[in-house]
C-alpha positions as CSV (number, residue, x, y, z in Angstrom):
1,M,-32.2,14.6,-51.8
2,A,-30.9,11.2,-52.7
3,S,-30.5,12.1,-56.3
4,R,-28.0,14.8,-55.4
5,W,-25.6,12.1,-54.3
6,R,-25.7,10.0,-57.5
7,F,-22.7,9.8,-59.8
8,A,-23.0,12.0,-62.8
9,G,-20.5,9.9,-64.6
10,I,-17.2,8.2,-64.2
11,G,-14.9,10.4,-62.1
12,Q,-17.6,13.1,-62.0
13,L,-19.7,13.9,-58.8
14,R,-22.7,16.0,-58.1
15,P,-21.8,19.4,-56.5
16,A,-23.4,18.3,-53.1
17,H,-21.3,15.2,-53.1
18,A,-18.1,17.2,-53.7
19,L,-19.1,19.6,-50.8
20,L,-18.8,16.7,-48.4
21,V,-15.0,17.2,-48.5
22,L,-15.4,20.4,-46.5
23,P,-16.9,19.0,-43.2
24,V,-14.8,15.9,-43.4
25,A,-11.6,17.9,-43.9
26,L,-12.7,20.2,-41.0
27,I,-13.1,17.2,-38.7
28,V,-9.7,15.8,-39.7
29,L,-8.0,19.2,-39.3
30,I,-9.5,19.8,-35.8
31,T,-8.6,16.2,-34.7
32,V,-5.0,16.5,-35.9
33,V,-4.4,19.9,-34.3
34,D,-6.1,18.9,-31.0
35,V,-4.0,15.7,-30.7
36,A,-0.7,17.4,-31.8
37,T,-1.1,20.4,-29.4
38,P,-2.6,19.2,-26.1
39,N,-2.5,22.7,-24.7
40,I,-5.0,23.9,-27.3
41,V,-8.6,22.6,-27.0
42,L,-10.4,22.7,-30.4
43,G,-12.7,19.7,-29.9
44,P,-15.9,21.9,-29.3
45,L,-15.4,23.3,-32.8
46,L,-16.3,19.9,-34.3
47,V,-20.0,20.9,-34.1
48,I,-19.3,23.2,-37.1
49,A,-19.0,20.1,-39.3
50,P,-22.7,18.9,-39.1
51,A,-23.9,22.5,-39.1
52,V,-22.1,23.1,-42.4
53,T,-23.4,19.8,-43.8
54,A,-27.0,20.7,-43.1
55,S,-26.8,23.7,-45.4
56,F,-26.4,21.5,-48.5
57,A,-27.3,17.9,-47.6
58,G,-30.2,16.0,-46.1
59,P,-30.8,14.6,-42.6
60,W,-29.1,11.3,-43.1
61,T,-25.9,12.8,-44.4
62,T,-26.0,15.4,-41.7
63,G,-26.4,12.7,-39.1
64,G,-23.5,10.8,-40.5
65,I,-21.2,13.8,-40.3
66,G,-22.5,14.4,-36.7
67,A,-21.6,10.8,-35.8
68,L,-18.2,11.2,-37.3
69,A,-17.7,14.4,-35.3
70,V,-18.6,12.6,-32.1
71,A,-16.3,9.7,-32.9
72,A,-13.5,12.3,-33.6
73,Q,-14.1,13.8,-30.1
74,A,-13.9,10.4,-28.5
75,F,-10.7,9.6,-30.5
76,I,-9.1,12.9,-29.3
77,G,-9.8,11.9,-25.6
78,W,-8.4,8.5,-26.1
79,R,-5.2,9.8,-27.8
80,L,-4.7,12.2,-24.9
81,G,-5.5,9.6,-22.3
82,V,-8.5,11.4,-20.8
83,Q,-11.2,9.1,-22.3
84,Y,-12.8,8.6,-18.8
85,S,-12.6,12.2,-17.6
86,Q,-15.7,14.1,-16.8
87,N,-14.8,17.0,-19.1
88,L,-14.5,14.7,-22.1
89,L,-17.8,13.0,-21.3
90,V,-19.6,16.3,-21.1
91,Q,-18.1,17.4,-24.5
92,V,-19.1,14.2,-26.2
93,L,-22.6,14.5,-24.7
94,A,-23.0,18.1,-25.7
95,L,-21.7,17.4,-29.3
96,T,-24.2,14.5,-29.6
97,V,-27.1,16.7,-28.5
98,L,-26.2,19.5,-30.8
99,S,-25.8,17.2,-33.7
100,L,-29.2,15.7,-33.1
101,L,-30.7,19.2,-33.0
102,I,-29.1,20.0,-36.3
103,V,-30.5,16.8,-37.8
104,F,-33.9,17.7,-36.4
105,F,-33.9,21.2,-38.0
106,S,-32.6,19.6,-41.2
107,V,-35.7,17.3,-41.2
108,V,-38.0,20.3,-40.6
109,R,-36.4,22.3,-43.4
110,R,-36.7,19.4,-45.8
111,W,-40.4,19.0,-44.9
112,H,-41.0,22.8,-45.5
113,R,-39.1,22.5,-48.8
114,R,-41.4,19.7,-50.0
115,Q,-44.5,21.7,-49.0
116,L,-43.2,24.7,-51.0
117,A,-42.5,22.4,-54.0
118,Q,-46.1,21.1,-53.8
119,V,-47.5,24.6,-53.5
120,R,-45.5,25.7,-56.5
121,S,-46.7,22.7,-58.5
122,V,-50.3,23.4,-57.7
123,A,-49.8,27.1,-58.6
124,E,-48.2,26.1,-61.9
125,A,-51.1,23.8,-62.7
126,A,-53.5,26.5,-61.8
127,Q,-51.7,29.0,-64.1
128,H,-51.9,26.7,-67.0
129,A,-55.6,26.1,-66.4
130,L,-56.3,29.8,-66.0
131,L,-53.9,31.3,-68.5
132,W,-53.9,29.1,-71.5
133,P,-50.7,29.4,-73.5
134,L,-51.2,31.5,-76.6
135,P,-50.5,29.7,-79.9
136,S,-47.4,30.8,-81.7
137,R,-49.5,31.4,-84.9
138,L,-53.1,32.6,-85.3
139,G,-54.0,33.3,-88.9
140,P,-51.5,35.8,-90.3
141,L,-50.2,36.7,-86.8
142,Q,-47.2,35.4,-84.9
143,L,-47.7,35.6,-81.1
144,A,-45.7,35.1,-77.9
145,C,-46.6,35.7,-74.3
146,L,-44.8,36.1,-71.0
147,Y,-46.0,36.1,-67.4
148,M,-43.8,36.9,-64.4
149,S,-45.1,36.7,-60.9
150,A,-43.8,39.1,-58.2
151,E,-44.3,36.6,-55.5
152,E,-41.5,34.0,-55.2
153,E,-43.9,31.3,-53.9
154,A,-46.6,31.9,-56.5
155,E,-46.9,31.5,-60.2
156,I,-50.2,33.4,-60.8
157,G,-51.7,36.7,-59.9
158,G,-54.0,39.3,-61.2
159,D,-52.5,39.9,-64.6
160,L,-54.2,38.1,-67.5
161,Y,-54.2,37.6,-71.3
162,A,-56.1,35.6,-73.8
163,A,-56.6,35.4,-77.6
164,A,-59.5,34.0,-79.7
165,R,-59.7,33.3,-83.4
166,T,-62.9,34.4,-85.3
167,D,-63.8,33.9,-88.9
168,S,-61.7,36.6,-90.3
169,A,-59.8,38.2,-87.4
170,V,-57.9,37.6,-84.2
171,R,-59.2,39.1,-80.9
172,V,-56.8,39.6,-78.0
173,M,-57.2,40.8,-74.4
174,I,-54.7,41.8,-71.8
175,G,-55.7,43.0,-68.4
176,D,-54.6,43.8,-64.9
177,V,-56.9,43.2,-61.8
178,Q,-56.5,45.7,-59.1
179,G,-55.4,43.9,-55.9
180,K,-53.6,40.7,-55.2
181,G,-54.2,37.3,-53.7
182,L,-57.1,34.9,-54.2
183,P,-59.7,37.6,-54.9
184,A,-57.6,39.0,-57.7
185,I,-57.1,35.5,-59.1
186,G,-60.9,34.8,-59.0
187,E,-61.6,38.0,-60.8
188,A,-59.1,37.2,-63.4
189,A,-60.6,33.8,-64.0
190,L,-64.0,35.3,-64.4
191,L,-62.8,37.9,-66.9
192,L,-60.9,35.3,-69.0
193,G,-64.0,33.1,-69.2
194,A,-66.2,36.0,-70.1
195,F,-63.8,37.1,-72.8
196,R,-63.6,33.6,-74.4
197,E,-67.4,33.6,-74.6
198,A,-67.9,37.2,-75.6
199,A,-65.2,37.2,-78.3
200,H,-67.5,35.0,-80.5
201,Q,-70.8,36.7,-79.7
202,H,-70.3,40.4,-80.3
203,A,-69.5,41.9,-83.7
204,A,-67.9,45.1,-82.3
205,L,-65.3,45.7,-79.6
206,P,-67.4,48.3,-77.7
207,Q,-70.2,45.8,-77.3
208,M,-67.8,43.2,-76.1
209,A,-66.3,45.6,-73.6
210,L,-69.8,46.3,-72.3
211,A,-70.4,42.6,-71.9
212,L,-67.2,42.2,-69.9
213,E,-68.2,45.2,-67.8
214,R,-71.5,43.6,-66.9
215,S,-69.7,40.3,-66.0
216,V,-67.2,42.1,-63.7
217,T,-69.9,44.2,-62.1
218,R,-72.0,41.1,-61.3
219,Y,-68.9,39.4,-59.9
220,L,-68.0,42.3,-57.7
221,A,-71.6,42.6,-56.4
222,D,-71.5,39.0,-55.2
223,F,-67.9,38.7,-54.0
224,E,-66.4,42.1,-53.4
225,P,-65.4,42.5,-49.7
226,A,-67.4,45.1,-47.8
227,D,-64.3,47.1,-46.8
228,E,-63.3,47.3,-50.5
229,A,-66.6,48.4,-52.0
230,G,-66.1,50.5,-55.0
231,E,-62.3,50.1,-54.9
232,R,-61.9,47.0,-57.1
233,F,-61.6,47.3,-60.9
234,V,-59.8,45.8,-63.9
235,T,-57.8,47.6,-66.6
236,A,-58.0,45.9,-69.9
237,A,-57.2,46.4,-73.6
238,L,-59.3,44.6,-76.2
239,L,-58.0,44.3,-79.7
240,E,-59.2,43.0,-83.1
241,I,-56.7,42.4,-85.9
242,P,-58.4,41.6,-89.2
243,D,-56.7,39.1,-91.6
244,D,-57.1,41.3,-94.7
245,E,-56.5,44.8,-93.4
246,P,-53.2,46.3,-92.1
247,V,-54.9,47.8,-89.1
248,I,-55.6,47.1,-85.4
249,Q,-58.9,48.0,-83.9
250,M,-58.6,48.6,-80.1
251,T,-60.7,49.6,-77.2
252,S,-58.9,50.5,-74.0
253,C,-60.5,50.3,-70.6
254,G,-58.0,52.3,-68.6
255,H,-55.1,50.1,-69.7
256,P,-51.6,51.4,-70.7
257,A,-51.2,52.1,-74.4
258,P,-49.2,49.4,-76.2
259,L,-45.9,49.9,-78.1
260,L,-45.8,49.7,-81.9
261,L,-42.4,48.6,-83.0
262,G,-41.2,49.2,-86.5
263,P,-38.6,47.0,-88.3
264,D,-36.2,50.0,-88.3
265,N,-36.0,50.2,-84.5
266,T,-38.7,52.8,-84.2
267,V,-41.2,52.9,-81.4
268,T,-44.6,54.5,-81.5
269,V,-47.0,55.0,-78.6
270,P,-50.5,55.2,-80.0
271,N,-52.7,58.1,-78.9
272,L,-55.7,56.2,-77.5
273,H,-59.0,57.4,-76.0
274,P,-59.4,55.0,-73.1
275,A,-62.6,54.4,-71.2
276,P,-62.7,53.9,-67.4
277,P,-61.6,50.5,-66.2
278,L,-64.0,47.5,-66.0
279,G,-66.1,47.4,-62.9
280,V,-67.1,51.0,-62.5
281,G,-70.6,50.4,-63.9
282,L,-70.7,51.8,-67.4
283,T,-73.9,50.9,-69.3
284,D,-73.6,52.4,-72.7
285,P,-71.4,51.0,-75.5
286,D,-70.7,54.5,-76.7
287,D,-68.7,55.0,-73.5
288,H,-66.0,52.8,-75.2
289,T,-64.1,54.4,-78.0
290,L,-62.8,52.3,-80.9
291,D,-59.3,53.4,-81.9
292,V,-57.8,52.2,-85.3
293,L,-54.0,51.9,-85.5
294,P,-51.9,51.0,-88.6
295,F,-50.3,47.6,-88.4
296,G,-48.5,46.4,-91.5
297,S,-46.2,43.5,-92.3
298,G,-43.1,43.4,-90.2
299,N,-44.6,45.5,-87.4
300,T,-44.7,44.2,-83.9
301,L,-47.3,45.2,-81.3
302,L,-46.2,44.9,-77.7
303,L,-48.9,44.8,-75.1
304,Y,-48.0,44.9,-71.4
305,T,-49.3,45.5,-67.9
306,D,-48.1,48.3,-65.7
307,G,-45.7,46.1,-63.7
308,V,-43.2,46.6,-66.6
309,I,-43.1,50.3,-66.6
310,E,-43.2,50.5,-62.8
311,A,-40.2,48.2,-62.3
312,R,-37.4,49.9,-60.5
313,D,-33.7,49.3,-59.9
314,R,-32.0,49.6,-56.5
315,D,-31.6,53.4,-57.1
316,G,-35.3,53.9,-57.7
317,F,-35.0,54.4,-61.5
318,F,-37.9,53.0,-63.7
319,Y,-37.2,50.4,-66.3
320,P,-36.6,52.3,-69.7
321,F,-39.1,50.1,-71.5
322,E,-39.5,52.0,-74.8
323,E,-35.7,52.4,-75.2
324,R,-34.9,48.8,-74.5
325,A,-37.8,47.4,-76.6
326,A,-36.6,49.4,-79.6
327,Q,-33.3,47.6,-79.6
328,W,-35.0,44.2,-80.4
329,S,-37.8,45.4,-82.7
330,D,-36.5,43.2,-85.5
331,K,-36.6,40.1,-83.4
332,T,-39.4,37.5,-83.6
333,P,-42.1,37.8,-80.9
334,E,-40.6,35.0,-78.8
335,A,-37.0,36.3,-79.0
336,L,-38.3,39.9,-78.2
337,L,-39.9,38.8,-75.0
338,H,-36.9,36.6,-74.1
339,H,-34.6,39.7,-74.3
340,I,-37.0,41.9,-72.4
341,Q,-37.4,39.3,-69.6
342,R,-33.6,38.9,-69.2
343,D,-33.1,42.7,-69.3
344,L,-35.9,43.4,-66.9
345,L,-34.6,40.9,-64.3
346,A,-31.1,42.4,-64.6
347,H,-32.6,45.9,-64.1
348,T,-34.5,44.9,-60.9
349,R,-31.9,42.3,-59.7
350,G,-34.7,39.7,-59.8
351,S,-37.0,41.6,-57.4
352,L,-40.2,42.5,-59.2
353,G,-42.6,44.9,-57.4
354,D,-45.7,43.7,-59.3
355,D,-46.8,40.9,-61.6
356,I,-45.9,41.3,-65.3
357,A,-47.7,40.2,-68.4
358,L,-46.5,40.8,-72.0
359,I,-47.8,39.9,-75.4
360,A,-45.9,40.4,-78.6
361,I,-47.8,40.2,-81.9
362,R,-46.3,40.5,-85.4
363,R,-48.0,40.4,-88.7
364,A,-46.1,37.8,-90.6
365,T,-44.7,38.6,-94.1
366,T,-45.6,35.1,-95.3
367,P,-49.1,33.5,-95.1
368,A,-49.7,30.8,-92.6
369,P,-49.2,27.3,-93.9
370,Q,-52.4,25.6,-94.9
371,P,-53.1,22.0,-94.1
372,P,-53.0,19.6,-97.0
373,L,-56.3,19.0,-98.8
374,V,-57.5,15.5,-98.0
375,E,-60.1,14.1,-100.4
376,P,-63.1,12.2,-98.9
377,P,-62.6,8.4,-99.1
378,G,-65.6,8.0,-101.3
379,D,-64.3,10.5,-103.9
380,A,-60.8,9.0,-104.0
381,E,-62.3,5.5,-104.5
382,G,-64.5,6.8,-107.3
383,E,-61.5,8.4,-109.1
384,R,-59.5,5.1,-108.9
385,L,-62.4,3.1,-110.4
386,R,-63.0,5.5,-113.4
């Protein structure tokens, strides 16, 4: 809180410092009116000054304004010649007690605010450990990701995403765990770890989907609450984007179909053949269909969780996701998600009903820069001696 009172520059104050004018001016105004018009008693209104100060300042400042209000009440009594009257003593005592109570509540509020800041800090650290930031470039692909939590006090939830680079392709996963709270976070952490391992062990997406199915099933068998048996599952979309083919291979496990944005502001919703969500107990790779989608240079694939399409405004209208995304189809993945985030928050007035995860992927028109070739020290030394 002390930093709010520092000078921002010569002749320039912090906003909280400037707000101090309000309670001080209020004390001065009440004192002047009470002294000038003895028939009008405004002294009890002095308690408003510390109450207003507590809304923007800390306990010490609030206490200082409270002491100033008590001094003003005593000054009014002295100017009116009633400094020893019982009525004035009661008013001064009551104002002192009320000011102390306001300071106490200011201390409690500050303590809760610090606790909330610590919780948010831990949540942010957990999010970075759980959801690793996607690189802006993987092979020939440009990527950007966005996560928005519906809970004001939290930064993480059951939505998840990950990407892995193989020898000649990029594999991506986006998913949504049914449910909220710590169980959903634990399930998301398990699925992310399983994907990062399975992405390098299975040649085909249906086999990788089956491996993730087994991991989720084992987890639910050990940790699923008894009253939620058979009700927990994970929707997920698994993608593989080859470096040398303008296609996307995709296996959907009950997840919403992505949007394919063209450079001419066109939007295509692929016709997929989704399998049931992860966690229902599938045992055959043939239960997962492999869909192949065209994906040429300049196209952008937009993956999302259902929190986007289920976001409503105050009148109950859903967010027009396809229509809005088409407006920014020519933007870079990072700029595209920035526009969607700002527009989505404006649509919902900042009140999200569910967590949201988005991934934008574009096949770059230029190859990824290659690192410079560095000759081994021995070879360089040999060339110099020849």
